[in-house]
Amino acid sequence: MPVFFKFLSALPLGVLHGLGWVLGWIVWLASGVYRRRFLANVQQAGLTLRACLGAVGQSGQLVAELPRLWLGRPVAVDWRGAEHVQHALAEGRGVVFLTPHLGCFEITAQAYAQRFGQGAHPITVLFRPPRQSWLRQLVGAARQRPGLLTAPTTLSGVKQLIKALRRGESVGLLPDQVPPQGMGVMAAFFGRDAYTMTLSVRLVQQTGAAMLLAWGERLGGARGYRVHVQPMGAALPADLTAAATAVNRAMQDLVLQCPSQYLWGYARYKLPRETAHE
């Protein structure tokens, strides 16, 4: 399998995206569970299927582009809002980047590391290693690059993030990922309660770090990617549930910027195994 990944990494981005588009539609047609969840999440967000149907192919592209991003030649990236990063770093109090399951979230950390991270401000991303040993080694090696570090989803990983922020560095999180039992609160996401991580809020509260929103737009025609960055806006409330709700609202706003690149098939409203009633 590593040899196959290496082969795929040498293919043009357009070829990989074409293969990924087909893969996304195969999964859509073959999996009734995935299709029903996709449609239910779109309906919950109050959007039309027409506005979101492109996400079927985009979800396959997300998978197909990984070999190139992990092992292949650099891809073209441009920025919208880089001045927000420069300003936050100049303040020297650390930056928490929040990136939803929108577009190519893999490229956001890589692009940051390339432009800002190879000096005094590397970025550390929270990373849950795959279960397969070969994939764990592959991903671990691919994500360890100049300006980019990883932290495990454990207590030691959280401590690593806190230390990085106190040094004035950056960290990256997927705040719409369902956290483990005891690591979140119920907060509204598109009008429905979802178990939402509080880690991003706690990091800001403990370190005084700035919070920025970021996502990586997948450009058509194999033209690469565009990283969008914007400030959080209002300060987070002190109450954890209210703060998590504010984060979810910010994630909603990002999703609505480009609903055709959101992972609508993600089980956003599931509960941790220990909490779920089956």
Short mmCIF file of the C-alpha atoms (twelve columns), coordinates in Angstrom:
data_MODEL
# 
_entry.id   MODEL 
# 
loop_
_atom_site.group_PDB 
_atom_site.id 
_atom_site.type_symbol 
_atom_site.label_atom_id 
_atom_site.label_alt_id 
_atom_site.label_comp_id 
_atom_site.label_asym_id 
_atom_site.label_seq_id 
_atom_site.Cartn_x 
_atom_site.Cartn_y 
_atom_site.Cartn_z 
_atom_site.pdbx_PDB_model_num 
ATOM 1   C CA . MET A 1   0.000   0.000  0.000   1 
ATOM 2   C CA . PRO A 2   2.786   2.569  0.692   1 
ATOM 3   C CA . VAL A 3   4.095   1.905  -2.834  1 
ATOM 4   C CA . PHE A 4   0.626   2.604  -4.242  1 
ATOM 5   C CA . PHE A 5   0.457   5.860  -2.275  1 
ATOM 6   C CA . LYS A 6   3.841   6.855  -3.676  1 
ATOM 7   C CA . PHE A 7   2.592   6.135  -7.196  1 
ATOM 8   C CA . LEU A 8   -0.520  8.263  -6.658  1 
ATOM 9   C CA . SER A 9   1.549   11.114 -5.225  1 
ATOM 10  C CA . ALA A 10  3.314   11.519 -8.578  1 
ATOM 11  C CA . LEU A 11  0.075   11.989 -10.540 1 
ATOM 12  C CA . PRO A 12  -1.096  15.464 -11.578 1 
ATOM 13  C CA . LEU A 13  -3.537  17.069 -9.184  1 
ATOM 14  C CA . GLY A 14  -6.179  17.217 -11.903 1 
ATOM 15  C CA . VAL A 15  -6.017  13.459 -12.411 1 
ATOM 16  C CA . LEU A 16  -6.355  12.822 -8.685  1 
ATOM 17  C CA . HIS A 17  -9.301  15.182 -8.409  1 
ATOM 18  C CA . GLY A 18  -10.969 13.475 -11.366 1 
ATOM 19  C CA . LEU A 19  -10.530 10.070 -9.747  1 
ATOM 20  C CA . GLY A 20  -11.744 11.475 -6.448  1 
ATOM 21  C CA . TRP A 21  -14.880 12.887 -8.005  1 
ATOM 22  C CA . VAL A 22  -15.787 9.442  -9.338  1 
ATOM 23  C CA . LEU A 23  -14.955 7.874  -5.969  1 
ATOM 24  C CA . GLY A 24  -17.211 10.309 -4.159  1 
ATOM 25  C CA . TRP A 25  -20.186 9.440  -6.358  1 
ATOM 26  C CA . ILE A 26  -19.531 5.702  -6.068  1 
ATOM 27  C CA . VAL A 27  -19.678 5.977  -2.277  1 
ATOM 28  C CA . TRP A 28  -22.815 8.135  -2.505  1 
ATOM 29  C CA . LEU A 29  -24.608 5.604  -4.695  1 
ATOM 30  C CA . ALA A 30  -23.393 2.528  -2.811  1 
ATOM 31  C CA . SER A 31  -24.014 3.623  0.777   1 
ATOM 32  C CA . GLY A 32  -27.578 4.321  1.819   1 
ATOM 33  C CA . VAL A 33  -26.473 5.263  5.350   1 
ATOM 34  C CA . TYR A 34  -24.032 7.869  4.049   1 
ATOM 35  C CA . ARG A 35  -26.564 9.235  1.561   1 
ATOM 36  C CA . ARG A 36  -29.334 9.583  4.155   1 
ATOM 37  C CA . ARG A 37  -27.000 11.310 6.615   1 
ATOM 38  C CA . PHE A 38  -25.810 13.677 3.891   1 
ATOM 39  C CA . LEU A 39  -29.373 14.623 2.971   1 
ATOM 40  C CA . ALA A 40  -30.464 14.961 6.603   1 
ATOM 41  C CA . ASN A 41  -27.564 17.292 7.432   1 
ATOM 42  C CA . VAL A 42  -28.265 19.447 4.377   1 
ATOM 43  C CA . GLN A 43  -31.923 19.692 5.369   1 
ATOM 44  C CA . GLN A 44  -30.969 20.512 8.979   1 
ATOM 45  C CA . ALA A 45  -28.862 23.415 7.691   1 
ATOM 46  C CA . GLY A 46  -31.832 24.755 5.756   1 
ATOM 47  C CA . LEU A 47  -30.055 24.487 2.406   1 
ATOM 48  C CA . THR A 48  -31.158 23.049 -0.917  1 
ATOM 49  C CA . LEU A 49  -29.688 19.862 -2.310  1 
ATOM 50  C CA . ARG A 50  -28.711 21.794 -5.424  1 
ATOM 51  C CA . ALA A 51  -26.461 24.088 -3.362  1 
ATOM 52  C CA . CYS A 52  -24.689 21.165 -1.706  1 
ATOM 53  C CA . LEU A 53  -24.662 18.362 -4.277  1 
ATOM 54  C CA . GLY A 54  -21.165 19.271 -5.439  1 
ATOM 55  C CA . ALA A 55  -19.941 18.093 -2.038  1 
ATOM 56  C CA . VAL A 56  -20.529 14.484 -3.155  1 
ATOM 57  C CA . GLY A 57  -17.639 14.650 -5.600  1 
ATOM 58  C CA . GLN A 58  -15.625 17.002 -3.394  1 
ATOM 59  C CA . SER A 59  -15.599 14.457 -0.561  1 
ATOM 60  C CA . GLY A 60  -13.948 11.953 -2.878  1 
ATOM 61  C CA . GLN A 61  -11.436 14.569 -3.975  1 
ATOM 62  C CA . LEU A 62  -10.553 15.096 -0.322  1 
ATOM 63  C CA . VAL A 63  -9.386  11.481 -0.140  1 
ATOM 64  C CA . ALA A 64  -7.759  11.281 -3.567  1 
ATOM 65  C CA . GLU A 65  -5.605  14.372 -3.105  1 
ATOM 66  C CA . LEU A 66  -3.972  13.161 0.128   1 
ATOM 67  C CA . PRO A 67  -1.117  11.168 -1.487  1 
ATOM 68  C CA . ARG A 68  -0.060  14.283 -3.417  1 
ATOM 69  C CA . LEU A 69  -0.308  16.522 -0.354  1 
ATOM 70  C CA . TRP A 70  1.551   14.079 1.870   1 
ATOM 71  C CA . LEU A 71  4.246   12.761 -0.469  1 
ATOM 72  C CA . GLY A 72  4.204   14.668 -3.751  1 
ATOM 73  C CA . ARG A 73  5.456   17.956 -5.126  1 
ATOM 74  C CA . PRO A 74  4.150   21.188 -3.558  1 
ATOM 75  C CA . VAL A 75  0.839   22.461 -4.901  1 
ATOM 76  C CA . ALA A 76  -0.149  26.021 -5.754  1 
ATOM 77  C CA . VAL A 77  -1.652  27.981 -2.838  1 
ATOM 78  C CA . ASP A 78  -2.801  31.573 -2.566  1 
ATOM 79  C CA . TRP A 79  -4.170  33.443 0.436   1 
ATOM 80  C CA . ARG A 80  -7.113  35.581 1.421   1 
ATOM 81  C CA . GLY A 81  -6.671  37.228 4.824   1 
ATOM 82  C CA . ALA A 82  -2.971  36.565 5.444   1 
ATOM 83  C CA . GLU A 83  -2.796  39.971 7.130   1 
ATOM 84  C CA . HIS A 84  -4.879  38.587 9.999   1 
ATOM 85  C CA . VAL A 85  -2.218  35.941 10.617  1 
ATOM 86  C CA . GLN A 86  0.590   38.495 10.476  1 
ATOM 87  C CA . HIS A 87  -1.193  40.765 12.937  1 
ATOM 88  C CA . ALA A 88  -1.967  37.949 15.382  1 
ATOM 89  C CA . LEU A 89  1.593   36.626 15.325  1 
ATOM 90  C CA . ALA A 90  2.987   40.121 15.861  1 
ATOM 91  C CA . GLU A 91  1.043   40.320 19.118  1 
ATOM 92  C CA . GLY A 92  3.095   37.373 20.382  1 
ATOM 93  C CA . ARG A 93  0.327   35.670 22.353  1 
ATOM 94  C CA . GLY A 94  -0.164  32.563 20.232  1 
ATOM 95  C CA . VAL A 95  -2.860  31.743 17.696  1 
ATOM 96  C CA . VAL A 96  -5.579  29.069 17.763  1 
ATOM 97  C CA . PHE A 97  -6.705  28.240 14.210  1 
ATOM 98  C CA . LEU A 98  -10.170 26.702 13.892  1 
ATOM 99  C CA . THR A 99  -10.810 24.804 10.666  1 
ATOM 100 C CA . PRO A 100 -14.093 22.948 10.008  1 
ATOM 101 C CA . HIS A 101 -14.559 19.911 7.750   1 
ATOM 102 C CA . LEU A 102 -14.691 22.273 4.800   1 
ATOM 103 C CA . GLY A 103 -12.659 22.101 1.607   1 
ATOM 104 C CA . CYS A 104 -9.119  20.805 2.005   1 
ATOM 105 C CA . PHE A 105 -8.317  21.199 5.691   1 
ATOM 106 C CA . GLU A 106 -5.017  19.370 5.179   1 
ATOM 107 C CA . ILE A 107 -3.650  22.245 3.095   1 
ATOM 108 C CA . THR A 108 -4.304  24.930 5.707   1 
ATOM 109 C CA . ALA A 109 -1.624  23.722 8.119   1 
ATOM 110 C CA . GLN A 110 0.821   22.976 5.301   1 
ATOM 111 C CA . ALA A 111 0.355   26.416 3.772   1 
ATOM 112 C CA . TYR A 112 0.790   28.083 7.160   1 
ATOM 113 C CA . ALA A 113 3.983   26.108 7.812   1 
ATOM 114 C CA . GLN A 114 5.375   27.109 4.415   1 
ATOM 115 C CA . ARG A 115 4.614   30.818 4.786   1 
ATOM 116 C CA . PHE A 116 4.795   31.526 8.515   1 
ATOM 117 C CA . GLY A 117 6.001   28.475 10.397  1 
ATOM 118 C CA . GLN A 118 9.652   28.067 9.453   1 
ATOM 119 C CA . GLY A 119 10.887  30.608 11.963  1 
ATOM 120 C CA . ALA A 120 9.693   31.410 15.450  1 
ATOM 121 C CA . HIS A 121 6.045   30.501 14.848  1 
ATOM 122 C CA . PRO A 122 5.557   26.832 13.917  1 
ATOM 123 C CA . ILE A 123 2.074   25.355 14.013  1 
ATOM 124 C CA . THR A 124 1.133   22.261 16.031  1 
ATOM 125 C CA . VAL A 125 -1.949  20.373 14.881  1 
ATOM 126 C CA . LEU A 126 -3.954  17.933 16.974  1 
ATOM 127 C CA . PHE A 127 -3.592  14.546 15.346  1 
ATOM 128 C CA . ARG A 128 -5.401  11.263 15.926  1 
ATOM 129 C CA . PRO A 129 -3.147  8.526  14.463  1 
ATOM 130 C CA . PRO A 130 -4.820  5.972  12.146  1 
ATOM 131 C CA . ARG A 131 -5.287  2.471  13.505  1 
ATOM 132 C CA . GLN A 132 -3.428  0.771  10.639  1 
ATOM 133 C CA . SER A 133 0.294   0.695  11.425  1 
ATOM 134 C CA . TRP A 134 1.435   1.320  7.829   1 
ATOM 135 C CA . LEU A 135 -0.874  4.325  7.474   1 
ATOM 136 C CA . ARG A 136 0.099   5.641  10.902  1 
ATOM 137 C CA . GLN A 137 3.767   5.650  9.898   1 
ATOM 138 C CA . LEU A 138 3.003   7.204  6.527   1 
ATOM 139 C CA . VAL A 139 0.833   9.997  7.891   1 
ATOM 140 C CA . GLY A 140 3.144   10.673 10.811  1 
ATOM 141 C CA . ALA A 141 6.122   11.117 8.508   1 
ATOM 142 C CA . ALA A 142 4.159   13.226 6.012   1 
ATOM 143 C CA . ARG A 143 2.891   15.649 8.640   1 
ATOM 144 C CA . GLN A 144 6.274   16.179 10.257  1 
ATOM 145 C CA . ARG A 145 7.779   18.898 8.072   1 
ATOM 146 C CA . PRO A 146 9.504   22.240 8.683   1 
ATOM 147 C CA . GLY A 147 7.202   24.531 10.587  1 
ATOM 148 C CA . LEU A 148 4.569   21.832 11.170  1 
ATOM 149 C CA . LEU A 149 4.346   19.652 14.282  1 
ATOM 150 C CA . THR A 150 1.714   17.215 15.525  1 
ATOM 151 C CA . ALA A 151 0.253   16.519 18.954  1 
ATOM 152 C CA . PRO A 152 -1.658  13.349 19.895  1 
ATOM 153 C CA . THR A 153 -5.268  13.490 21.078  1 
ATOM 154 C CA . THR A 154 -4.219  12.763 24.663  1 
ATOM 155 C CA . LEU A 155 -3.572  14.762 27.831  1 
ATOM 156 C CA . SER A 156 0.100   15.028 26.894  1 
ATOM 157 C CA . GLY A 157 -0.947  16.357 23.476  1 
ATOM 158 C CA . VAL A 158 -3.112  19.040 25.079  1 
ATOM 159 C CA . LYS A 159 -0.186  20.061 27.290  1 
ATOM 160 C CA . GLN A 160 1.930   20.292 24.150  1 
ATOM 161 C CA . LEU A 161 -0.598  22.688 22.626  1 
ATOM 162 C CA . ILE A 162 -0.644  24.882 25.733  1 
ATOM 163 C CA . LYS A 163 3.143   25.113 25.785  1 
ATOM 164 C CA . ALA A 164 3.211   26.027 22.104  1 
ATOM 165 C CA . LEU A 165 0.711   28.856 22.610  1 
ATOM 166 C CA . ARG A 166 2.608   30.224 25.602  1 
ATOM 167 C CA . ARG A 167 5.691   30.407 23.378  1 
ATOM 168 C CA . GLY A 168 3.716   32.562 20.956  1 
ATOM 169 C CA . GLU A 169 3.283   29.757 18.416  1 
ATOM 170 C CA . SER A 170 0.161   28.505 16.635  1 
ATOM 171 C CA . VAL A 171 -2.060  25.443 16.973  1 
ATOM 172 C CA . GLY A 172 -4.711  24.017 14.675  1 
ATOM 173 C CA . LEU A 173 -7.958  22.220 15.545  1 
ATOM 174 C CA . LEU A 174 -11.051 20.809 13.826  1 
ATOM 175 C CA . PRO A 175 -13.704 22.226 16.190  1 
ATOM 176 C CA . ASP A 176 -16.601 20.442 14.467  1 
ATOM 177 C CA . GLN A 177 -15.066 17.024 15.148  1 
ATOM 178 C CA . VAL A 178 -16.987 15.073 17.786  1 
ATOM 179 C CA . PRO A 179 -14.754 14.958 20.893  1 
ATOM 180 C CA . PRO A 180 -14.301 12.082 23.356  1 
ATOM 181 C CA . GLN A 181 -16.626 11.656 26.315  1 
ATOM 182 C CA . GLY A 182 -16.125 14.433 28.863  1 
ATOM 183 C CA . MET A 183 -14.322 16.736 26.416  1 
ATOM 184 C CA . GLY A 184 -17.345 18.625 25.118  1 
ATOM 185 C CA . VAL A 185 -20.740 20.188 25.758  1 
ATOM 186 C CA . MET A 186 -24.026 20.166 23.886  1 
ATOM 187 C CA . ALA A 187 -24.262 23.281 21.711  1 
ATOM 188 C CA . ALA A 188 -26.405 24.219 18.730  1 
ATOM 189 C CA . PHE A 189 -25.038 23.612 15.237  1 
ATOM 190 C CA . PHE A 190 -27.420 24.595 12.452  1 
ATOM 191 C CA . GLY A 191 -30.242 24.627 14.971  1 
ATOM 192 C CA . ARG A 192 -29.658 21.180 16.471  1 
ATOM 193 C CA . ASP A 193 -27.665 20.291 19.584  1 
ATOM 194 C CA . ALA A 194 -24.329 18.658 18.772  1 
ATOM 195 C CA . TYR A 195 -21.665 17.386 21.146  1 
ATOM 196 C CA . THR A 196 -19.025 20.091 20.670  1 
ATOM 197 C CA . MET A 197 -15.418 20.182 21.807  1 
ATOM 198 C CA . THR A 198 -14.439 22.762 24.419  1 
ATOM 199 C CA . LEU A 199 -10.685 22.389 23.894  1 
ATOM 200 C CA . SER A 200 -10.371 25.429 21.623  1 
ATOM 201 C CA . VAL A 201 -12.196 27.589 24.161  1 
ATOM 202 C CA . ARG A 202 -10.116 26.294 27.061  1 
ATOM 203 C CA . LEU A 203 -6.881  26.935 25.179  1 
ATOM 204 C CA . VAL A 204 -7.842  30.558 24.577  1 
ATOM 205 C CA . GLN A 205 -9.004  31.021 28.164  1 
ATOM 206 C CA . GLN A 206 -5.820  29.520 29.637  1 
ATOM 207 C CA . THR A 207 -3.266  31.208 27.382  1 
ATOM 208 C CA . GLY A 208 -4.884  34.411 26.102  1 
ATOM 209 C CA . ALA A 209 -4.214  33.308 22.519  1 
ATOM 210 C CA . ALA A 210 -5.857  34.911 19.511  1 
ATOM 211 C CA . MET A 211 -8.450  32.872 17.610  1 
ATOM 212 C CA . LEU A 212 -8.619  32.799 13.817  1 
ATOM 213 C CA . LEU A 213 -10.922 30.920 11.450  1 
ATOM 214 C CA . ALA A 214 -9.376  29.234 8.424   1 
ATOM 215 C CA . TRP A 215 -10.355 26.914 5.605   1 
ATOM 216 C CA . GLY A 216 -8.765  25.702 2.388   1 
ATOM 217 C CA . GLU A 217 -10.822 26.168 -0.774  1 
ATOM 218 C CA . ARG A 218 -10.257 23.557 -3.483  1 
ATOM 219 C CA . LEU A 219 -9.981  25.493 -6.761  1 
ATOM 220 C CA . GLY A 220 -11.384 24.115 -9.993  1 
ATOM 221 C CA . GLY A 221 -9.303  23.131 -12.977 1 
ATOM 222 C CA . ALA A 222 -6.515  21.690 -10.810 1 
ATOM 223 C CA . ARG A 223 -5.388  25.247 -10.022 1 
ATOM 224 C CA . GLY A 224 -4.523  24.341 -6.443  1 
ATOM 225 C CA . TYR A 225 -5.976  25.856 -3.288  1 
ATOM 226 C CA . ARG A 226 -6.905  29.127 -1.646  1 
ATOM 227 C CA . VAL A 227 -6.529  29.522 2.111   1 
ATOM 228 C CA . HIS A 228 -9.132  31.827 3.657   1 
ATOM 229 C CA . VAL A 229 -8.457  33.379 7.078   1 
ATOM 230 C CA . GLN A 230 -10.697 35.668 9.110   1 
ATOM 231 C CA . PRO A 231 -10.855 36.740 12.755  1 
ATOM 232 C CA . MET A 232 -13.324 35.207 15.155  1 
ATOM 233 C CA . GLY A 233 -14.910 38.585 15.735  1 
ATOM 234 C CA . ALA A 234 -16.438 39.045 19.168  1 
ATOM 235 C CA . ALA A 235 -14.616 37.773 22.241  1 
ATOM 236 C CA . LEU A 236 -15.680 34.362 23.514  1 
ATOM 237 C CA . PRO A 237 -18.069 34.241 26.504  1 
ATOM 238 C CA . ALA A 238 -16.624 32.890 29.751  1 
ATOM 239 C CA . ASP A 239 -19.283 30.176 29.977  1 
ATOM 240 C CA . LEU A 240 -18.136 27.031 28.151  1 
ATOM 241 C CA . THR A 241 -21.506 26.198 26.591  1 
ATOM 242 C CA . ALA A 242 -22.041 29.768 25.401  1 
ATOM 243 C CA . ALA A 243 -18.490 29.862 24.021  1 
ATOM 244 C CA . ALA A 244 -18.910 26.523 22.222  1 
ATOM 245 C CA . THR A 245 -22.152 27.824 20.737  1 
ATOM 246 C CA . ALA A 246 -20.294 30.904 19.470  1 
ATOM 247 C CA . VAL A 247 -17.645 28.667 17.887  1 
ATOM 248 C CA . ASN A 248 -20.345 26.553 16.212  1 
ATOM 249 C CA . ARG A 249 -21.979 29.698 14.874  1 
ATOM 250 C CA . ALA A 250 -18.644 30.767 13.391  1 
ATOM 251 C CA . MET A 251 -18.235 27.337 11.795  1 
ATOM 252 C CA . GLN A 252 -21.726 27.629 10.306  1 
ATOM 253 C CA . ASP A 253 -20.775 30.939 8.722   1 
ATOM 254 C CA . LEU A 254 -17.696 29.367 7.133   1 
ATOM 255 C CA . VAL A 255 -19.700 26.422 5.793   1 
ATOM 256 C CA . LEU A 256 -22.235 28.775 4.250   1 
ATOM 257 C CA . GLN A 257 -19.426 30.485 2.329   1 
ATOM 258 C CA . CYS A 258 -18.987 27.299 0.292   1 
ATOM 259 C CA . PRO A 259 -21.544 24.576 1.124   1 
ATOM 260 C CA . SER A 260 -20.511 22.567 -1.953  1 
ATOM 261 C CA . GLN A 261 -17.182 21.743 -0.244  1 
ATOM 262 C CA . TYR A 262 -18.442 20.767 3.219   1 
ATOM 263 C CA . LEU A 263 -18.440 17.146 4.384   1 
ATOM 264 C CA . TRP A 264 -22.192 16.841 4.784   1 
ATOM 265 C CA . GLY A 265 -21.852 13.096 5.240   1 
ATOM 266 C CA . TYR A 266 -19.912 13.535 8.490   1 
ATOM 267 C CA . ALA A 267 -21.802 12.259 11.537  1 
ATOM 268 C CA . ARG A 268 -21.750 15.634 13.260  1 
ATOM 269 C CA . TYR A 269 -24.619 14.855 15.628  1 
ATOM 270 C CA . LYS A 270 -23.366 11.549 16.972  1 
ATOM 271 C CA . LEU A 271 -22.511 11.155 20.652  1 
ATOM 272 C CA . PRO A 272 -19.409 9.605  22.188  1 
ATOM 273 C CA . ARG A 273 -19.749 5.845  22.607  1 
ATOM 274 C CA . GLU A 274 -20.032 6.069  26.397  1 
ATOM 275 C CA . THR A 275 -22.812 8.667  26.127  1 
ATOM 276 C CA . ALA A 276 -24.886 7.267  23.278  1 
ATOM 277 C CA . HIS A 277 -27.992 5.294  24.190  1 
ATOM 278 C CA . GLU A 278 -28.395 2.388  21.790  1 
# 
